[in-house]
GROMACS .gro file of C-alpha atoms in nm:
model
  389
    1MET     CA    1   0.000   0.000   0.000
    2THR     CA    2   0.136   0.342  -0.098
    3ARG     CA    3   0.214   0.566   0.199
    4LYS     CA    4   0.158   0.935   0.130
    5LEU     CA    5   0.309   1.233   0.310
    6LEU     CA    6   0.177   1.590   0.301
    7PHE     CA    7   0.423   1.878   0.343
    8ALA     CA    8   0.247   2.206   0.427
    9HIS     CA    9   0.404   2.553   0.426
   10ASP     CA   10   0.344   2.908   0.301
   11ASP     CA   11   0.635   2.914   0.056
   12LYS     CA   12   0.542   3.100  -0.262
   13VAL     CA   13   0.639   2.870  -0.548
   14THR     CA   14   0.642   2.988  -0.908
   15LEU     CA   15   0.673   2.745  -1.197
   16ASP     CA   16   0.870   2.765  -1.519
   17GLN     CA   17   0.734   2.672  -1.861
   18ASP     CA   18   0.804   2.305  -1.787
   19ASN     CA   19   0.606   2.319  -1.462
   20ARG     CA   20   0.922   2.299  -1.252
   21PRO     CA   21   0.956   2.511  -0.936
   22VAL     CA   22   1.169   2.824  -0.971
   23SER     CA   23   1.304   2.818  -0.619
   24TYR     CA   24   1.628   2.772  -0.426
   25ASN     CA   25   1.444   2.551  -0.179
   26TYR     CA   26   1.234   2.315  -0.390
   27THR     CA   27   1.479   2.063  -0.532
   28ARG     CA   28   1.493   1.689  -0.589
   29GLY     CA   29   1.690   1.671  -0.265
   30LEU     CA   30   1.389   1.802  -0.073
   31VAL     CA   31   1.169   1.533  -0.223
   32GLU     CA   32   1.418   1.260  -0.131
   33ARG     CA   33   1.437   1.391   0.225
   34TYR     CA   34   1.069   1.309   0.283
   35ARG     CA   35   1.067   1.001   0.062
   36TYR     CA   36   1.251   0.831   0.346
   37MET     CA   37   0.918   0.831   0.532
   38ALA     CA   38   0.671   0.784   0.245
   39ASP     CA   39   0.633   0.657  -0.109
   40HIS     CA   40   0.479   0.979  -0.241
   41VAL     CA   41   0.514   1.339  -0.123
   42THR     CA   42   0.261   1.617  -0.181
   43PHE     CA   43   0.374   1.976  -0.126
   44ALA     CA   44   0.093   2.216  -0.032
   45VAL     CA   45   0.228   2.567  -0.089
   46ARG     CA   46   0.123   2.908  -0.216
   47GLY     CA   47   0.115   2.951  -0.593
   48ASP     CA   48  -0.088   3.024  -0.902
   49ALA     CA   49  -0.125   2.677  -1.055
   50ARG     CA   50  -0.492   2.582  -1.050
   51GLU     CA   51  -0.439   2.211  -1.099
   52PRO     CA   52  -0.206   1.970  -0.919
   53VAL     CA   53   0.140   1.968  -1.075
   54ALA     CA   54   0.311   1.631  -1.127
   55TRP     CA   55   0.658   1.746  -1.026
   56PHE     CA   56   0.812   1.397  -1.027
   57SER     CA   57   0.656   1.053  -1.042
   58ASP     CA   58   0.672   1.048  -0.661
   59ALA     CA   59   0.603   1.416  -0.587
   60THR     CA   60   0.311   1.651  -0.651
   61LEU     CA   61   0.270   2.025  -0.601
   62ILE     CA   62  -0.065   2.161  -0.485
   63CYS     CA   63  -0.083   2.541  -0.506
   64LEU     CA   64  -0.317   2.739  -0.282
   65PRO     CA   65  -0.401   3.108  -0.326
   66ASP     CA   66  -0.218   3.364  -0.116
   67MET     CA   67  -0.424   3.398   0.201
   68LYS     CA   68  -0.154   3.540   0.428
   69HIS     CA   69  -0.326   3.878   0.463
   70GLY     CA   70  -0.668   3.729   0.537
   71ARG     CA   71  -0.865   3.987   0.339
   72ASN     CA   72  -1.122   3.741   0.205
   73LEU     CA   73  -1.261   3.521   0.479
   74ALA     CA   74  -1.468   3.309   0.240
   75LYS     CA   75  -1.162   3.221   0.031
   76MET     CA   76  -0.961   3.161   0.345
   77ARG     CA   77  -1.214   2.912   0.477
   78LYS     CA   78  -1.221   2.742   0.138
   79SER     CA   79  -0.841   2.709   0.141
   80GLU     CA   80  -0.845   2.580   0.498
   81GLY     CA   81  -1.104   2.323   0.395
   82ARG     CA   82  -0.887   2.214   0.105
   83VAL     CA   83  -0.592   2.165   0.338
   84ALA     CA   84  -0.814   1.956   0.567
   85SER     CA   85  -0.910   1.740   0.268
   86LEU     CA   86  -0.542   1.695   0.180
   87VAL     CA   87  -0.462   1.592   0.536
   88ALA     CA   88  -0.746   1.338   0.526
   89ASP     CA   89  -0.603   1.192   0.202
   90HIS     CA   90  -0.250   1.148   0.339
   91ASP     CA   91  -0.095   0.918   0.598
   92LEU     CA   92   0.170   1.151   0.742
   93VAL     CA   93   0.197   1.529   0.774
   94VAL     CA   94   0.502   1.755   0.792
   95ALA     CA   95   0.386   2.103   0.895
   96ARG     CA   96   0.649   2.374   0.854
   97LEU     CA   97   0.590   2.669   1.086
   98PRO     CA   98   0.539   2.955   1.114
   99SER     CA   99   0.291   2.947   0.828
  100LEU     CA  100  -0.082   2.962   0.771
  101ILE     CA  101  -0.095   2.649   0.558
  102GLY     CA  102   0.126   2.465   0.805
  103SER     CA  103  -0.092   2.564   1.100
  104TRP     CA  104  -0.406   2.451   0.917
  105ALA     CA  105  -0.246   2.115   0.841
  106LEU     CA  106  -0.130   2.077   1.201
  107LYS     CA  107  -0.477   2.156   1.333
  108SER     CA  108  -0.648   1.912   1.094
  109ALA     CA  109  -0.394   1.637   1.164
  110GLY     CA  110  -0.467   1.671   1.535
  111LYS     CA  111  -0.840   1.638   1.480
  112MET     CA  112  -0.792   1.334   1.256
  113ASN     CA  113  -0.526   1.174   1.477
  114LYS     CA  114  -0.276   1.172   1.191
  115PRO     CA  115   0.098   1.146   1.265
  116VAL     CA  116   0.243   1.497   1.231
  117LEU     CA  117   0.598   1.628   1.254
  118VAL     CA  118   0.654   2.002   1.289
  119GLU     CA  119   0.953   2.186   1.141
  120PHE     CA  120   0.999   2.525   1.309
  121VAL     CA  121   1.209   2.751   1.088
  122GLY     CA  122   1.157   3.117   1.187
  123CYS     CA  123   1.036   3.361   1.449
  124PRO     CA  124   0.694   3.515   1.371
  125TRP     CA  125   0.747   3.784   1.634
  126ASP     CA  126   1.064   3.913   1.466
  127ALA     CA  127   0.914   3.880   1.118
  128LEU     CA  128   0.604   4.082   1.201
  129TRP     CA  129   0.750   4.332   1.449
  130ASN     CA  130   1.014   4.438   1.195
  131HIS     CA  131   0.773   4.445   0.902
  132SER     CA  132   0.532   4.736   0.954
  133LEU     CA  133   0.302   4.911   1.199
  134LYS     CA  134   0.032   4.656   1.120
  135GLY     CA  135   0.288   4.384   1.182
  136LYS     CA  136   0.359   4.523   1.528
  137LEU     CA  137  -0.012   4.513   1.607
  138VAL     CA  138  -0.051   4.145   1.518
  139ALA     CA  139   0.292   4.020   1.633
  140PRO     CA  140   0.176   3.939   1.992
  141TYR     CA  141  -0.114   3.729   1.860
  142PHE     CA  142   0.101   3.523   1.623
  143ARG     CA  143   0.372   3.473   1.884
  144ALA     CA  144   0.111   3.340   2.127
  145LYS     CA  145  -0.050   3.127   1.856
  146ASN     CA  146   0.276   2.960   1.757
  147ARG     CA  147   0.379   2.905   2.119
  148ARG     CA  148   0.044   2.736   2.173
  149LEU     CA  149   0.087   2.518   1.864
  150MET     CA  150   0.437   2.411   1.967
  151ARG     CA  151   0.333   2.323   2.321
  152ARG     CA  152   0.103   2.056   2.178
  153THR     CA  153   0.357   1.922   1.928
  154THR     CA  154   0.478   1.565   1.983
  155HIS     CA  155   0.770   1.574   1.736
  156ALA     CA  156   0.951   1.898   1.649
  157LEU     CA  157   1.252   1.976   1.434
  158TYR     CA  158   1.406   2.319   1.497
  159VAL     CA  159   1.659   2.472   1.257
  160THR     CA  160   1.840   2.656   1.539
  161GLU     CA  161   2.040   2.517   1.830
  162THR     CA  162   1.868   2.722   2.101
  163PHE     CA  163   1.705   3.044   1.973
  164LEU     CA  164   1.370   2.914   1.846
  165GLN     CA  165   1.353   2.646   2.114
  166LYS     CA  166   1.359   2.913   2.386
  167ARG     CA  167   1.093   3.129   2.223
  168TYR     CA  168   0.862   2.850   2.103
  169PRO     CA  169   0.929   2.547   2.327
  170SER     CA  170   0.792   2.199   2.270
  171SER     CA  171   0.757   1.936   2.541
  172GLY     CA  172   0.766   1.651   2.289
  173GLU     CA  173   1.049   1.476   2.109
  174GLN     CA  174   1.272   1.733   1.941
  175ILE     CA  175   1.592   1.787   1.750
  176ALA     CA  176   1.805   2.080   1.635
  177CYS     CA  177   1.894   2.027   1.270
  178SER     CA  178   1.949   2.285   0.998
  179ASP     CA  179   1.799   2.225   0.653
  180VAL     CA  180   2.101   2.374   0.475
  181GLU     CA  181   2.266   2.192   0.183
  182THR     CA  182   2.631   2.295   0.190
  183VAL     CA  183   2.893   2.242  -0.077
  184MET     CA  184   3.231   2.281   0.091
  185ALA     CA  185   3.508   2.453  -0.100
  186ASP     CA  186   3.804   2.224  -0.155
  187ARG     CA  187   4.131   2.313   0.013
  188ARG     CA  188   4.284   2.457  -0.304
  189LEU     CA  189   3.999   2.705  -0.348
  190PHE     CA  190   4.011   2.796   0.019
  191GLU     CA  191   4.385   2.868   0.010
  192ARG     CA  192   4.325   3.090  -0.293
  193ARG     CA  193   4.064   3.281  -0.095
  194LEU     CA  194   4.305   3.335   0.192
  195ARG     CA  195   4.558   3.486  -0.048
  196ARG     CA  196   4.293   3.720  -0.184
  197LEU     CA  197   4.193   3.827   0.166
  198ASN     CA  198   4.554   3.904   0.247
  199GLY     CA  199   4.556   4.128  -0.061
  200ILE     CA  200   4.257   4.316   0.081
  201ARG     CA  201   4.443   4.373   0.406
  202GLU     CA  202   4.730   4.523   0.208
  203GLY     CA  203   4.485   4.769   0.054
  204ASP     CA  204   4.546   4.690  -0.311
  205LYS     CA  205   4.241   4.480  -0.400
  206PRO     CA  206   3.879   4.578  -0.474
  207ILE     CA  207   3.632   4.423  -0.231
  208THR     CA  208   3.321   4.238  -0.344
  209LEU     CA  209   3.034   4.231  -0.098
  210GLY     CA  210   2.736   4.006  -0.155
  211THR     CA  211   2.398   3.882  -0.034
  212VAL     CA  212   2.198   3.586  -0.166
  213ALA     CA  213   1.829   3.653  -0.101
  214ASN     CA  214   1.502   3.742  -0.268
  215LEU     CA  215   1.499   4.116  -0.346
  216ASP     CA  216   1.126   4.134  -0.271
  217VAL     CA  217   1.175   4.042   0.095
  218PRO     CA  218   1.247   4.366   0.286
  219TYR     CA  219   1.349   4.196   0.610
  220LYS     CA  220   1.661   4.056   0.439
  221GLY     CA  221   1.813   4.402   0.485
  222HIS     CA  222   1.967   4.477   0.146
  223ASP     CA  223   1.874   4.840   0.207
  224LEU     CA  224   2.095   4.853   0.517
  225VAL     CA  225   2.404   4.764   0.314
  226ILE     CA  226   2.319   5.031   0.056
  227ARG     CA  227   2.286   5.289   0.333
  228ALA     CA  228   2.615   5.173   0.484
  229LEU     CA  229   2.793   5.220   0.151
  230ALA     CA  230   2.653   5.571   0.123
  231ALA     CA  231   2.790   5.649   0.470
  232LEU     CA  232   3.144   5.562   0.357
  233GLY     CA  233   3.177   5.870   0.136
  234GLU     CA  234   3.465   5.838  -0.110
  235ALA     CA  235   3.572   5.510   0.049
  236ARG     CA  236   3.265   5.349  -0.107
  237HIS     CA  237   3.445   5.330  -0.443
  238ARG     CA  238   3.652   5.041  -0.316
  239PHE     CA  239   3.341   4.825  -0.277
  240VAL     CA  240   3.099   4.652  -0.510
  241TYR     CA  241   2.779   4.508  -0.362
  242LYS     CA  242   2.644   4.211  -0.557
  243LEU     CA  243   2.280   4.118  -0.494
  244ILE     CA  244   2.210   3.760  -0.601
  245GLY     CA  245   1.855   3.636  -0.611
  246PRO     CA  246   1.513   3.674  -0.774
  247GLY     CA  247   1.282   3.970  -0.729
  248GLU     CA  248   1.209   4.317  -0.861
  249PRO     CA  249   1.518   4.541  -0.812
  250SER     CA  250   1.350   4.882  -0.855
  251ARG     CA  251   1.298   4.947  -0.481
  252LEU     CA  252   1.665   4.897  -0.402
  253GLN     CA  253   1.784   5.056  -0.726
  254ASN     CA  254   1.587   5.372  -0.648
  255LEU     CA  255   1.737   5.384  -0.299
  256ALA     CA  256   2.090   5.341  -0.434
  257THR     CA  257   2.031   5.616  -0.689
  258ALA     CA  258   1.893   5.852  -0.427
  259LEU     CA  259   2.195   5.790  -0.201
  260GLY     CA  260   2.448   5.822  -0.483
  261VAL     CA  261   2.585   5.466  -0.469
  262VAL     CA  262   2.418   5.311  -0.773
  263ASP     CA  263   2.761   5.254  -0.933
  264GLN     CA  264   2.854   5.029  -0.642
  265ILE     CA  265   2.548   4.803  -0.684
  266GLN     CA  266   2.524   4.498  -0.911
  267PHE     CA  267   2.194   4.314  -0.950
  268ALA     CA  268   2.302   3.965  -1.052
  269GLY     CA  269   1.949   3.824  -1.076
  270PRO     CA  270   1.837   3.468  -0.998
  271CYS     CA  271   2.101   3.199  -0.969
  272PRO     CA  272   2.025   2.827  -1.007
  273ARG     CA  273   2.079   2.634  -0.686
  274GLU     CA  274   2.367   2.434  -0.834
  275ASN     CA  275   2.552   2.755  -0.925
  276ILE     CA  276   2.530   2.918  -0.581
  277PRO     CA  277   2.869   2.784  -0.460
  278GLN     CA  278   3.044   2.929  -0.765
  279ALA     CA  279   2.864   3.262  -0.715
  280LEU     CA  280   2.978   3.272  -0.351
  281ASP     CA  281   3.337   3.208  -0.461
  282GLY     CA  282   3.327   3.553  -0.624
  283ILE     CA  283   3.230   3.726  -0.297
  284ASP     CA  284   3.487   3.843  -0.041
  285ILE     CA  285   3.256   3.953   0.239
  286TYR     CA  286   2.908   3.804   0.264
  287LEU     CA  287   2.645   4.017   0.440
  288GLN     CA  288   2.329   3.894   0.611
  289PRO     CA  289   2.187   4.208   0.779
  290SER     CA  290   1.844   4.052   0.824
  291ARG     CA  291   1.582   4.201   1.050
  292GLN     CA  292   1.454   3.849   1.123
  293GLU     CA  293   1.581   3.496   1.058
  294GLY     CA  294   1.569   3.139   1.175
  295LEU     CA  295   1.908   2.990   1.096
  296PRO     CA  296   1.993   3.138   0.753
  297ARG     CA  297   2.111   2.876   0.509
  298ALA     CA  298   2.282   3.134   0.292
  299VAL     CA  299   2.517   3.227   0.576
  300ILE     CA  300   2.621   2.865   0.625
  301GLU     CA  301   2.665   2.820   0.251
  302ALA     CA  302   2.889   3.130   0.240
  303MET     CA  303   3.091   3.000   0.535
  304ALA     CA  304   3.136   2.669   0.353
  305ARG     CA  305   3.303   2.858   0.068
  306GLY     CA  306   3.532   3.040   0.313
  307CYS     CA  307   3.366   3.381   0.293
  308VAL     CA  308   3.412   3.640   0.562
  309VAL     CA  309   3.057   3.699   0.692
  310ILE     CA  310   2.897   4.000   0.861
  311GLY     CA  311   2.554   3.926   1.008
  312ALA     CA  312   2.294   4.092   1.226
  313ARG     CA  313   2.223   3.989   1.582
  314THR     CA  314   1.903   3.824   1.464
  315GLY     CA  315   1.753   3.479   1.514
  316GLY     CA  316   2.015   3.204   1.495
  317ILE     CA  317   2.288   3.416   1.332
  318PRO     CA  318   2.476   3.458   1.664
  319GLU     CA  319   2.493   3.077   1.678
  320LEU     CA  320   2.712   3.093   1.367
  321LEU     CA  321   2.927   3.407   1.402
  322VAL     CA  322   3.135   3.578   1.670
  323ASP     CA  323   3.231   3.940   1.733
  324PRO     CA  324   3.332   4.162   1.559
  325TRP     CA  325   3.132   4.005   1.276
  326ILE     CA  326   2.791   4.050   1.440
  327VAL     CA  327   2.621   4.390   1.421
  328PRO     CA  328   2.303   4.512   1.594
  329ARG     CA  329   1.984   4.443   1.402
  330GLY     CA  330   1.886   4.726   1.167
  331ASP     CA  331   2.206   4.924   1.233
  332TRP     CA  332   2.357   5.030   0.900
  333ARG     CA  333   2.600   5.257   1.082
  334GLN     CA  334   2.769   4.956   1.240
  335ILE     CA  335   2.788   4.784   0.901
  336ALA     CA  336   2.957   5.099   0.768
  337ALA     CA  337   3.198   5.096   1.063
  338ARG     CA  338   3.306   4.739   0.983
  339LEU     CA  339   3.356   4.820   0.616
  340ARG     CA  340   3.544   5.142   0.693
  341THR     CA  341   3.806   4.953   0.896
  342VAL     CA  342   3.807   4.633   0.693
  343GLU     CA  343   4.186   4.635   0.640
  344THR     CA  344   4.241   4.620   1.017
  345LEU     CA  345   4.007   4.326   1.079
  346PRO     CA  346   4.133   3.965   1.099
  347LEU     CA  347   3.991   3.860   0.762
  348ALA     CA  348   4.186   3.536   0.708
  349GLN     CA  349   4.122   3.429   1.067
  350ALA     CA  350   3.748   3.489   1.024
  351ALA     CA  351   3.741   3.298   0.695
  352SER     CA  352   3.924   3.003   0.852
  353ARG     CA  353   3.688   2.994   1.149
  354ASN     CA  354   3.384   3.008   0.919
  355TYR     CA  355   3.521   2.732   0.699
  356GLU     CA  356   3.576   2.501   0.995
  357LYS     CA  357   3.239   2.588   1.152
  358ALA     CA  358   3.061   2.502   0.827
  359HIS     CA  359   3.186   2.144   0.850
  360GLU     CA  360   2.934   2.098   1.131
  361PHE     CA  361   2.665   2.138   0.864
  362ASP     CA  362   2.797   1.875   0.625
  363MET     CA  363   2.503   1.742   0.425
  364ASP     CA  364   2.575   1.378   0.510
  365VAL     CA  365   2.600   1.456   0.882
  366LEU     CA  366   2.270   1.648   0.879
  367ALA     CA  367   2.099   1.381   0.668
  368ARG     CA  368   2.195   1.110   0.919
  369LYS     CA  369   2.081   1.326   1.209
  370ARG     CA  370   1.750   1.400   1.038
  371ARG     CA  371   1.684   1.036   0.947
  372ASP     CA  372   1.757   0.924   1.302
  373PHE     CA  373   1.482   1.162   1.415
  374TYR     CA  374   1.250   1.041   1.140
  375ASP     CA  375   1.307   0.686   1.271
  376VAL     CA  376   1.192   0.799   1.616
  377PHE     CA  377   0.887   0.971   1.468
  378LEU     CA  378   0.792   0.668   1.259
  379ALA     CA  379   0.853   0.419   1.539
  380ASP     CA  380   0.636   0.622   1.777
  381HIS     CA  381   0.352   0.569   1.531
  382GLY     CA  382   0.427   0.202   1.464
  383LEU     CA  383   0.580   0.264   1.121
  384MET     CA  384   0.900   0.175   0.939
  385PRO     CA  385   1.083   0.385   0.677
  386ALA     CA  386   0.930   0.367   0.330
  387ILE     CA  387   1.038   0.078   0.110
  388GLY     CA  388   1.310   0.168  -0.139
  389CYS     CA  389   1.455   0.460   0.061
   0.00000   0.00000   0.00000
């Protein structure tokens, strides 16, 4: 008998002309992760496709309309009902929180006594509080809601070591395991990076800054780097800031133009997942000035390529970096201060530390850790791993 697993989350997934997801996150590797527990995986996400999409022979995409703002209660109830029907039609549920679709699936699974595993990947308080005035008004409600959901969770996977666990604790079985997929730079490439960083310290090399993130997501903090560059005055000419990722660049381009730093900005556009390591090899200092995060995969991926990384004191970022490479959240002045004195900072030492730290997130190590937890989850419900995995 075919065992079916439903994955539920609010990710917005767009499709190319071949009906394949255009996303850094939705890869064959993600399908295989859940195939360990089931023979077929259905992904319930946000999107525009009106009919189920046969992604692979063992994976289907179901797109639901964007209900995150809750402006149409009738449509919201219809979408919630559709999620309930999906839960009823599947044997296992993986609900990724915080998300509306994930919370619906978790609620329905509880009512139907379906085995459900929760992945907790971000802080709704930080996301909403740093979004807008309206966000600040609703942040307390969503923090309380997600704390309530996690208290009732029997099996929880957190992407941070301690940050999310402290804010949204679960009394059930739990594990800390990032969902990053790192590709470590080989030693030859890393030694070449160290030589380049030494050239920066000697003051005779241009410096490439970079961020890999969707341009349409304001909390990623691209604007803070642009403001920091403007604060450098003439010293800004030594830097180029490369923005890698999908999204409409006009918001950030207009800001850079207004601040007089448009010549320092490069919009590289989307980059296929398999080309991200090569793109990171062209970046000297990776910046993650996010206003909210869980445990950012892009930071770990940059560390795995030996990048120097500057990150905000947000979410799980302090679990990855140490001073002086952590700046206060939302503080572009402190980003500017780091860039202004970059030649005096221990660049090669930071790169070496990052490179070694990234080995903790080796894909094989994380995969074994994750599968061990899946074994516990399955055994607690009288199940074995799916045949053929």
